[in-house]
Short mmCIF file of C-alpha atoms and ligand atoms in Angstrom, two decimals:
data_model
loop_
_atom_site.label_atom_id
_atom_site.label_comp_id
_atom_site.label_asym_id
_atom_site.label_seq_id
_atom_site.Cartn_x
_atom_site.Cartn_y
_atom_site.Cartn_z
CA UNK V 1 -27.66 -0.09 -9.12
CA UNK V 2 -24.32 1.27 -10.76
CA UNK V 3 -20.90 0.75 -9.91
CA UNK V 4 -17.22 1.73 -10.68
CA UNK V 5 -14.56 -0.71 -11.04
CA UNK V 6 -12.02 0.04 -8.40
CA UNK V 7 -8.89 -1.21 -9.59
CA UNK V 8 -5.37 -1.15 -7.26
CA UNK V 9 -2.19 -1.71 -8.72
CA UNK V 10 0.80 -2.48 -6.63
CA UNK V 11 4.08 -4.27 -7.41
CA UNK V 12 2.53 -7.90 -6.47
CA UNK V 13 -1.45 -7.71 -7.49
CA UNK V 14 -3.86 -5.96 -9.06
CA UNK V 15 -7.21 -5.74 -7.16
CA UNK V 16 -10.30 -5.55 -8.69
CA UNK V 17 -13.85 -4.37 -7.12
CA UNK V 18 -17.30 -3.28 -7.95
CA UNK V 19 -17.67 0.04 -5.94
CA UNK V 20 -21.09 1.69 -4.93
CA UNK V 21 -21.72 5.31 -4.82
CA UNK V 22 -21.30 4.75 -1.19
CA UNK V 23 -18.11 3.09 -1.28
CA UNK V 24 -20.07 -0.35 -0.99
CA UNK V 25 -18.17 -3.57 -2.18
CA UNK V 26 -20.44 -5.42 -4.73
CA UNK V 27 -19.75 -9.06 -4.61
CA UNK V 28 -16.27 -10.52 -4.69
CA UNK V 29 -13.20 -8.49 -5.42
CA UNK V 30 -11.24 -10.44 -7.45
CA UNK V 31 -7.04 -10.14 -7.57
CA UNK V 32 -4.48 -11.29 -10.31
CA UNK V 33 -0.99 -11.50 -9.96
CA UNK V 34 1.08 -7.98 -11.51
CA UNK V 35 2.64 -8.98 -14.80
CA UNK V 36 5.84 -7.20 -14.46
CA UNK V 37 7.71 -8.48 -17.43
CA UNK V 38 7.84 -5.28 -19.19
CA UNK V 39 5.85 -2.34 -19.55
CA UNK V 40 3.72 -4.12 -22.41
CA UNK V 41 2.86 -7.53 -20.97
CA UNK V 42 2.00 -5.14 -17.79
CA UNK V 43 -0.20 -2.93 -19.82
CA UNK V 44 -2.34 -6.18 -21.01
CA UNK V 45 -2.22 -8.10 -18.35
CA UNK V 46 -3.65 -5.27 -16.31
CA UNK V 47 -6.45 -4.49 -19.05
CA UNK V 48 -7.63 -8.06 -19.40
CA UNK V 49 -8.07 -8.12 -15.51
CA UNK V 50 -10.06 -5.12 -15.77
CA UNK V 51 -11.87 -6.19 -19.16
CA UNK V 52 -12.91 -9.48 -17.31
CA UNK V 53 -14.20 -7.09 -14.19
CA UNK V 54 -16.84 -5.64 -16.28
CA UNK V 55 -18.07 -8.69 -17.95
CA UNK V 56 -18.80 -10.64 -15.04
CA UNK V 57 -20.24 -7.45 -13.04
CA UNK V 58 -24.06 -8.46 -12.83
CA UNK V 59 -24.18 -4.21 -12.21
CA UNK V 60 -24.20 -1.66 -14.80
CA UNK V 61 -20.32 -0.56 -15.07
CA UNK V 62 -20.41 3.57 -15.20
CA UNK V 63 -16.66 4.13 -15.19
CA UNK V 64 -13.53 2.86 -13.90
CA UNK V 65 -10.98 4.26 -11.15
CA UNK V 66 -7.66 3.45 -11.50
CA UNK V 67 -5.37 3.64 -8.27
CA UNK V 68 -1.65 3.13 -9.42
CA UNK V 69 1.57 2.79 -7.13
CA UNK V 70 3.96 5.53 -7.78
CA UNK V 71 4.16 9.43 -9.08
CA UNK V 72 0.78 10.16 -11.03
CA UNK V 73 -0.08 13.09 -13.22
CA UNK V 74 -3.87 12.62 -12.78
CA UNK V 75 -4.89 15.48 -14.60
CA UNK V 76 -3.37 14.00 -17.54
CA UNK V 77 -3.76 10.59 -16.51
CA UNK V 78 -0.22 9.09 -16.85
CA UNK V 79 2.10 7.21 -14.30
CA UNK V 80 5.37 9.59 -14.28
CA UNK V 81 7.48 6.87 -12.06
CA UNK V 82 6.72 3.98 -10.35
CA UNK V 83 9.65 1.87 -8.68
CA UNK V 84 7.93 -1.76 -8.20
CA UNK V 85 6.47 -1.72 -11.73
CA UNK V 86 7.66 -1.78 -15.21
CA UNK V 87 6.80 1.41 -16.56
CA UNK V 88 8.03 5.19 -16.68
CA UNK V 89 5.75 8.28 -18.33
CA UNK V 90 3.33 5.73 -19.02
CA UNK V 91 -0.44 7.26 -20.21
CA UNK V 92 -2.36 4.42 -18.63
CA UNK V 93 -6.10 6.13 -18.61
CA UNK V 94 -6.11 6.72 -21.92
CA UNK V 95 -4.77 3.17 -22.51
CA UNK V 96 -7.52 1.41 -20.71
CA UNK V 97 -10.20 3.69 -21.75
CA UNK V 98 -9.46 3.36 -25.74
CA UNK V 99 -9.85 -1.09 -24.79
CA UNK V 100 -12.52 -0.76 -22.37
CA UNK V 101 -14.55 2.03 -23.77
CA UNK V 102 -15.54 3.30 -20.87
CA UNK V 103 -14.39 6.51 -18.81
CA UNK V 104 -11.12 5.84 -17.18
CA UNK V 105 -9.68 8.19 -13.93
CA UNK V 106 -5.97 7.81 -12.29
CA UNK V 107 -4.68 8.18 -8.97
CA UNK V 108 -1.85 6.91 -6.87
CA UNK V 109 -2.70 3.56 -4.90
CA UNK V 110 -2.37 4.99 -1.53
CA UNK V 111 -4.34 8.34 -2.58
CA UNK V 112 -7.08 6.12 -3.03
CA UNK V 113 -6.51 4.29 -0.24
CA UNK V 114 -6.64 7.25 2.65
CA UNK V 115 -9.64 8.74 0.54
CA UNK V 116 -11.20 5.27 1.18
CA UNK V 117 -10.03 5.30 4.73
CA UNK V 118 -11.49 8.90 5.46
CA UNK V 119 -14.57 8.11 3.40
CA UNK V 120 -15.61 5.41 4.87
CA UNK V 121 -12.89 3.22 7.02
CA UNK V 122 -11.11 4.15 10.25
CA UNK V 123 -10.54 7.50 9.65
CA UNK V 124 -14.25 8.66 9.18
CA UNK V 125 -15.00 12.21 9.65
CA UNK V 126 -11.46 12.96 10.61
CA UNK V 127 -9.61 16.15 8.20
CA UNK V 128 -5.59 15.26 9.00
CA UNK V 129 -4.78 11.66 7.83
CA UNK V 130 -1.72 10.09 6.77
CA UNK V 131 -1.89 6.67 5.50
CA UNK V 132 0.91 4.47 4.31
CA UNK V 133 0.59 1.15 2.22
CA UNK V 134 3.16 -1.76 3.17
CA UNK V 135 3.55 -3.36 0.50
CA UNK V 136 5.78 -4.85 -2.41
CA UNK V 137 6.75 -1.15 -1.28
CA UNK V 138 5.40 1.67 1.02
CA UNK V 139 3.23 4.24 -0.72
CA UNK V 140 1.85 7.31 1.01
CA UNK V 141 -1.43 9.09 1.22
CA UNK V 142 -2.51 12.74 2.97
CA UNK V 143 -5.59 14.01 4.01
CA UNK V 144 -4.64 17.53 4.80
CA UNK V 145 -7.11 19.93 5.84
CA UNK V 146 -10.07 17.28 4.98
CA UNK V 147 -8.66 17.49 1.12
CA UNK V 148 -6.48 14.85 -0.42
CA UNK V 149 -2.48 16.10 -0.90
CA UNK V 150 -0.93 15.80 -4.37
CA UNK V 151 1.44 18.71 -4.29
CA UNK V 152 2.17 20.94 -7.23
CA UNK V 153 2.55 18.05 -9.91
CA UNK V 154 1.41 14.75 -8.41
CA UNK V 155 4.52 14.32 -6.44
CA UNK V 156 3.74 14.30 -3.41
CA UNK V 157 2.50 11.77 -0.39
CA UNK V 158 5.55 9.46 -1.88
CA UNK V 159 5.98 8.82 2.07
CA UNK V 160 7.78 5.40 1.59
CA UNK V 161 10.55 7.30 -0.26
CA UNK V 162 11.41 9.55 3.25
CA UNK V 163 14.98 8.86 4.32
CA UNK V 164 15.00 7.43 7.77
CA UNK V 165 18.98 6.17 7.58
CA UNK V 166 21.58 8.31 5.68
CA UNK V 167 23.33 6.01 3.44
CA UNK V 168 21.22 2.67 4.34
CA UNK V 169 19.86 -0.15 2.25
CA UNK V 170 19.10 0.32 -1.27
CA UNK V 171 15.41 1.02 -2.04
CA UNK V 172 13.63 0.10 -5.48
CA UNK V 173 13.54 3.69 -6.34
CA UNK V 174 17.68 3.32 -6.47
CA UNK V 175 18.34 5.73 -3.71
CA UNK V 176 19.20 4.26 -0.60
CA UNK V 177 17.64 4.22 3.09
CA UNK V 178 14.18 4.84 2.21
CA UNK V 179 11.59 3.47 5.00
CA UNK V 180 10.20 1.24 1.73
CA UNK V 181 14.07 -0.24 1.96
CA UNK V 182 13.11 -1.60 5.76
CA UNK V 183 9.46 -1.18 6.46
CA UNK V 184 7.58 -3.13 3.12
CA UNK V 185 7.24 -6.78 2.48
CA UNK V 186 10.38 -6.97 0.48
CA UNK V 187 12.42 -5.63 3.08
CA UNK V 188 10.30 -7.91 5.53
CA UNK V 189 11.54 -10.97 3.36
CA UNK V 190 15.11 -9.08 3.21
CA UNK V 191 15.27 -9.42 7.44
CA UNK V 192 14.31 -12.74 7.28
CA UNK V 193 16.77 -13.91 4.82
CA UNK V 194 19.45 -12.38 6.61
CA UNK V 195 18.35 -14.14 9.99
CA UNK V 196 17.85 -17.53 8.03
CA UNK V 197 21.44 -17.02 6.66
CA UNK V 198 22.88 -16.45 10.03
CA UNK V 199 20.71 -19.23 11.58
CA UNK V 200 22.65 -21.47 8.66
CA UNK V 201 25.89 -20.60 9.66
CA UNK V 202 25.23 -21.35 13.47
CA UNK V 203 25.30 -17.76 14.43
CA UNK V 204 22.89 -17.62 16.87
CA UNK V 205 22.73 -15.67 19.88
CA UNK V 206 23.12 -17.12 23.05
CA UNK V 207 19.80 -17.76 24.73
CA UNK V 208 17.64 -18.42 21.95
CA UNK V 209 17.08 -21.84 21.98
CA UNK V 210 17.82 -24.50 19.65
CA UNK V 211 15.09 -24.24 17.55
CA UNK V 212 15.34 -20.58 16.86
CA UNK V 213 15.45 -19.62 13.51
CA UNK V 214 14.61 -23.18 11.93
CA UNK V 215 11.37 -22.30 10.47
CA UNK V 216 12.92 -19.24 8.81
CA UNK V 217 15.24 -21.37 7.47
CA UNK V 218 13.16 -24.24 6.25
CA UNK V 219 11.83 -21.62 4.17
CA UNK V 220 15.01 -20.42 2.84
CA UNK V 221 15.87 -23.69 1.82
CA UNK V 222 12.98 -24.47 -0.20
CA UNK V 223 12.92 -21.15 -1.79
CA UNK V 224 9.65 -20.07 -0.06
CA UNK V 225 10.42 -17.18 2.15
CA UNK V 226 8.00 -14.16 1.22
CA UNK V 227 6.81 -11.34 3.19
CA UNK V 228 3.66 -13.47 3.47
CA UNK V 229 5.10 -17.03 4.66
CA UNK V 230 7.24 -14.73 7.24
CA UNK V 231 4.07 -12.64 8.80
CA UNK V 232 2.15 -16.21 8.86
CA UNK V 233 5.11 -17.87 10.94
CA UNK V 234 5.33 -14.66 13.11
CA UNK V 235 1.58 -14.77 13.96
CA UNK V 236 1.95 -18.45 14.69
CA UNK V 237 4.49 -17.21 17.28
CA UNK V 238 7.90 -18.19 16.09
CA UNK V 239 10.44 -16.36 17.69
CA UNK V 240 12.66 -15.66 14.71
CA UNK V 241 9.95 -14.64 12.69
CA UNK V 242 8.97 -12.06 15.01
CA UNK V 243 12.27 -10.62 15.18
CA UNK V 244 11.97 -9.97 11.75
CA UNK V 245 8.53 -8.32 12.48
CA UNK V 246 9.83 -6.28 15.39
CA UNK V 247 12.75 -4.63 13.18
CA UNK V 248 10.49 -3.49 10.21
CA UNK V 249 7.84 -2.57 13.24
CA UNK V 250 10.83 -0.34 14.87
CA UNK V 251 11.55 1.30 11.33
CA UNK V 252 7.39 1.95 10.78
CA UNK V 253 8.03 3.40 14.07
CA UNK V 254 10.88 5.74 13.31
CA UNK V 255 8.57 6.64 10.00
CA UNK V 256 5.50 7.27 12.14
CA UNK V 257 7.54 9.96 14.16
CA UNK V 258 8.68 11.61 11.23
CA UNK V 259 5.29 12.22 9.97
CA UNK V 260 3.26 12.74 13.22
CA UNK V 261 5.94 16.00 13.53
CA UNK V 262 5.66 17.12 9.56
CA UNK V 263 2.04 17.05 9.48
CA UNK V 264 0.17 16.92 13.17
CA UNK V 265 -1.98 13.95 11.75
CA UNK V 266 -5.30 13.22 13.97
CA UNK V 267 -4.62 9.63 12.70
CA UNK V 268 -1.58 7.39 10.66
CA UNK V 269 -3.61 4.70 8.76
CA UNK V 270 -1.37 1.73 7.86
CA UNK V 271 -2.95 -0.85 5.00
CA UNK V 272 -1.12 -2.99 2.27
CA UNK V 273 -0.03 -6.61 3.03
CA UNK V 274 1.72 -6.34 5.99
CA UNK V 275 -1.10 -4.63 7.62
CA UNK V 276 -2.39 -8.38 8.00
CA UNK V 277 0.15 -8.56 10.83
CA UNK V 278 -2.45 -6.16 13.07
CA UNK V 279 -0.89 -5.70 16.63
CA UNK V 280 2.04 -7.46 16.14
CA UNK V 281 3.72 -4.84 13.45
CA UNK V 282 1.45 -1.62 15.02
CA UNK V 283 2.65 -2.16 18.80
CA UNK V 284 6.18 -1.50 18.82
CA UNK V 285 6.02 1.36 16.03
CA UNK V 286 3.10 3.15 18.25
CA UNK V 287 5.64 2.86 21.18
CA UNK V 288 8.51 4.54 19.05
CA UNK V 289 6.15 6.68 17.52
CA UNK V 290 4.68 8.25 21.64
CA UNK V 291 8.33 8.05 22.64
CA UNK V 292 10.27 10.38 19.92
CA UNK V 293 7.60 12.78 18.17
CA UNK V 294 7.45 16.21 19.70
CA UNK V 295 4.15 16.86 21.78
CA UNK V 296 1.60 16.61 20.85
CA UNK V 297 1.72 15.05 17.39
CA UNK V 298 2.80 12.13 18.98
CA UNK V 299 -0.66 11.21 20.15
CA UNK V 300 -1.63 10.11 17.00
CA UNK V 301 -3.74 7.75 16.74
CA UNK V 302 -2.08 4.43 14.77
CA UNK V 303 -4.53 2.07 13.11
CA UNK V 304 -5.11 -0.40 10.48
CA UNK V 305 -6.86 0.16 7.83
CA UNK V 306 -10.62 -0.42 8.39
CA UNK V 307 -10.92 -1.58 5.11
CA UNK V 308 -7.92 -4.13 5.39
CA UNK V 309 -6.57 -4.41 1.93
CA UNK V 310 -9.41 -3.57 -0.29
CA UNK V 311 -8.98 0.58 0.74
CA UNK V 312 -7.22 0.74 -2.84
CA UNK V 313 -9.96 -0.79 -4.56
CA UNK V 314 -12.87 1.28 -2.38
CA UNK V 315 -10.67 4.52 -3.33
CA UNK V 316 -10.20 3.81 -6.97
CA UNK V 317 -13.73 3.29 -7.51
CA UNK V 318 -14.51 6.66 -4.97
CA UNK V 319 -12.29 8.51 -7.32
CA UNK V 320 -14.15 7.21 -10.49
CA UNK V 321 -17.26 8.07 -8.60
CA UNK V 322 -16.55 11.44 -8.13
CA UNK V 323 -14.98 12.38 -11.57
CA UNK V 324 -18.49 10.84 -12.59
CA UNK V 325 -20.57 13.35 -10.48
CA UNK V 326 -18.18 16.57 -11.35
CA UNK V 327 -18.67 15.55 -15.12
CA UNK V 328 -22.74 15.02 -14.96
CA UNK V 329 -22.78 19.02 -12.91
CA UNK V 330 -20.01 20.36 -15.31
CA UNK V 331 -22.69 19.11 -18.29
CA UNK V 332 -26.16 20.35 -17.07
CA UNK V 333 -27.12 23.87 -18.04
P1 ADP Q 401 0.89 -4.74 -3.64
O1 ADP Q 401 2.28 -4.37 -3.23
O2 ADP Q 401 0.82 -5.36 -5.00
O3 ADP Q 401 -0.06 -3.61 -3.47
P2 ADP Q 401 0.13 -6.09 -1.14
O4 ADP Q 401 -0.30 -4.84 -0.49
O5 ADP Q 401 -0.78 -7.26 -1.01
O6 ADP Q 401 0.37 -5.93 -2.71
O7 ADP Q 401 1.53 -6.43 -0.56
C1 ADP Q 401 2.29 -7.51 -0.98
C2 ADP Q 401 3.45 -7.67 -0.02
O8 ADP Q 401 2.95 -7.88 1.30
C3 ADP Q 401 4.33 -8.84 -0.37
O9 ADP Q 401 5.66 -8.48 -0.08
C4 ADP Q 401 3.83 -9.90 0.60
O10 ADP Q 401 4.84 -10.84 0.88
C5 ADP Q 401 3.47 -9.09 1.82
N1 ADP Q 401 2.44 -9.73 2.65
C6 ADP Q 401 1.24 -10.20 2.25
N2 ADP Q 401 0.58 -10.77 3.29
C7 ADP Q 401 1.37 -10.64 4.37
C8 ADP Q 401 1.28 -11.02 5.75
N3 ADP Q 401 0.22 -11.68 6.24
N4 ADP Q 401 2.31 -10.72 6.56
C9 ADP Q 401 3.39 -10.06 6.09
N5 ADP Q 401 3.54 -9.69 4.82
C10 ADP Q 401 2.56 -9.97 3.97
MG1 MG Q 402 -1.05 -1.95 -3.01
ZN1 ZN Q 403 13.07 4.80 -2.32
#
C-alpha cells in the first residue's frame, strides 16, 4: 500500500503519521518536541522529523501533508502568522519539498483536524462542523456546507483568536482576551499558577480543606506545573486542580455559545491536549453552551475528537491525499 505522511505542527509537538487513502493510521505515529528557538532551528528540526518519517515507513511514501498552527496561504504554501511558533511569511512547502523531494501540501492544524473529524471521526457524514484544538493555543476549523472554510485568503477558522472578554488577558497573538488567553493549555497552566500562588500565601477560601491546593503547589515549587501535570491531578480528583479545569471549561463554554449562534453547527468537535480531560473539561462548557446560545443552535452536539489527538496527523495526510488524486485527474488526457 501507499501512504502520506501526516505531519501536525503545534506550539509544543510535531506529530508524525503514515496515513492511508482511507485515513488509516499505519503503525506508530511518532511525536518530537517543537524546536522553537528561531525560525531556522524550527525549520530543521521540523524537516529532520519528517525526513526520519519516511525512512522508517516500511510503505511507499507518495507525498506529504503538512497541517501548520496559524494563518496559511495554502495555495501558495506559506505560513502568513502563527502566534505559538517562531516564524512569520514563512514558505514552508516549498522548504520541505526541495529536502525531502517529495510533493509537499499546507494547511492549518485544525483545518486538518475537522477534515479528519468529518472524514472519518465523530463528525462522520455530518456538513456543519466546528472544531477547535486546545492546545499550546486554540486553533479553529469549519466545515460549512460539507466544504472546509478558509475565507478569502486563508484567514479564517482562527476561532481561538474570538474575543470573549473586552480588555482581558493577553493572548500569544498580542491582543488581549482571546478564548486561546483562557481556554488552551497555557492558560490552563496560567489558572493553576495563580491558585498555587494564592494557596502559598494562605489565601484560601473558607471551606476548602486543608489540603486544598497542595498538589498544585508542590508543582509550583518544583517547577513542574504544565497544562499536562494539571489535567493529570484534576482527573485524579484534586479539588484545586479541578477548579482550574472548571474555569477554562466555563470559558470553552462561553466560546461554544459564540459559535453555535455564528454558524448553527450540527456538531463543535474539541481535540488538542486538553481534550485528554474528556467529561471533565466538556461538561460544564456543554451546560454554558445549552444555557446562553439562542435556539436552536444551542443543541449542538459537543464532542471530543474521535480521533483524540492524532485528527491533525489523519487530516494532514487526507489533505496530501487529495492534492494527490486532483493532480493524477488534472494529468490524464
Ligand atoms: P500542540 O499545541 O503542539 O498542538 P497539544 O495539542 O498536545 O500540542 O497540546 C499541548 C498542550 O496541551 C500543552 O499546554 C499541554 O500542557 C496540554 N496538555 C497535554 N495533555 C494534557 C492533559 N491530559 N490535560 C490537560 N492539558 C494537557
Ligand atoms: Mg496541535
Ligand atoms: Zn489571540
Amino acid at each position: 500500500v501507499s501512504v502520506m505522511v501526516g505531519v501536525d505542527i503545534g506550539g509544543t509537538k510535531v506529530a508524525l503519521g503514515l496515513v492511508g487513502e482511507d485515513g488509516s493510521l499505519h503503525g506508530d505515529a511518532r511525536e518530537d518536541v517543537t524546536l522553537t528557538g528561531g525560525d531556522a532551528v524550527f525549520v530543521e528540526g521540523l524537516i529532520g522529523s519528517v525526513r526520519r518519517a519516511v525512512a522508517e515507513s516500511r510503505e511507499e511514501v507518495l507525498g506529504i501533508g503538512l497541517g501548520c498552527a496559524g494563518t496559511i496561504d495554502s495555495a501558495r504554501g506559506t505560513v502568513i502568522e502563527s502566534p505559538n511558533l517562531p516564524v512569520r511569511d514563512l514558505p514552508l512547502a516549498t522548504l520541505v519539498r526541495d529536502a525531502i523531494g517529495l510533493p509537499v501540501v499546507l494547511d492549518n492544524d485544525a483545518n486538518a483536524a475537522v477534515w479528519a473529524e468529518v472524514q472519518a471521526g465523530a463528525a462522520r457524514g455530518l456538513r456543519h462542523v466546528v472544531m477547535l484544538t486546545l492546545g499550546t493555543g486554540v486553533g479553529g476549523g469549519l466545515v460549512l456546507d460539507g466544504r472546509l472554510f478558509r475565507g478569502a485568503a486563508g484567514g479564517a477558522g482562527e476561532l481561538g483568536h474570538m474575543v470573549v472578554m473586552a480588555g482581558g488577558e493577553v493572548c500569544a497573538c498580542g491582543r488581549r482576551g482571546c478564548l486561546e488567553a483562557y481556554a488552551s493549555g497555557t492558560a490552563l497552566q496560567r489558572t493553576a499558577e495563580r491558585i498555587a500562588d494564592a494557596v502559598g500565601r494562605g489565601l484560601v477560601e473558607e471551606g476548602k480543606g486543608t489540603d486544598y491546593g497542595r498538589g498544585l503547589l508542590r508543582l509550583h515549587r518544583q517547577d513542574r506545573l504544565s497544562g499536562e501535570s494539571v489535567g493529570a491531578l484534576a482527573l485524579e480528583g484534586d479539588a484545586a486542580a479541578g477548579n482550574a479545569v472548571f474555569e477554562v471549561s466555563r470559558w470553552l463554554g462561553v466560546g461554544l455559545a459564540n459559535l453555535a449562534n455564528v454558524f448553527n453547527p450540527e456538531m463543535i468537535v474539541v481535540g488538542g491536549g486538553l481534550s485528554r480531560l474528556g467529561d471533565l473539561l466538556l461538561e460544564p462548557a456543554r451546560e454554558i453552551l445549552r444555557r446562553t446560545a439562542l435556539h436552536p443552535s444551542g443543541d449542538a452536539q459537543v464532542a471530543i475528537a474521535e480521533l483524540r489527538n492524532a485528527a491533525g496527523v489523519v487530516g494532514a495526510g487526507l489533505v496530501a491525499w487529495e492534492e494527490h488524486r486532483s493532480v493524477a485527474r488534472v494529468g490524464r488526457p
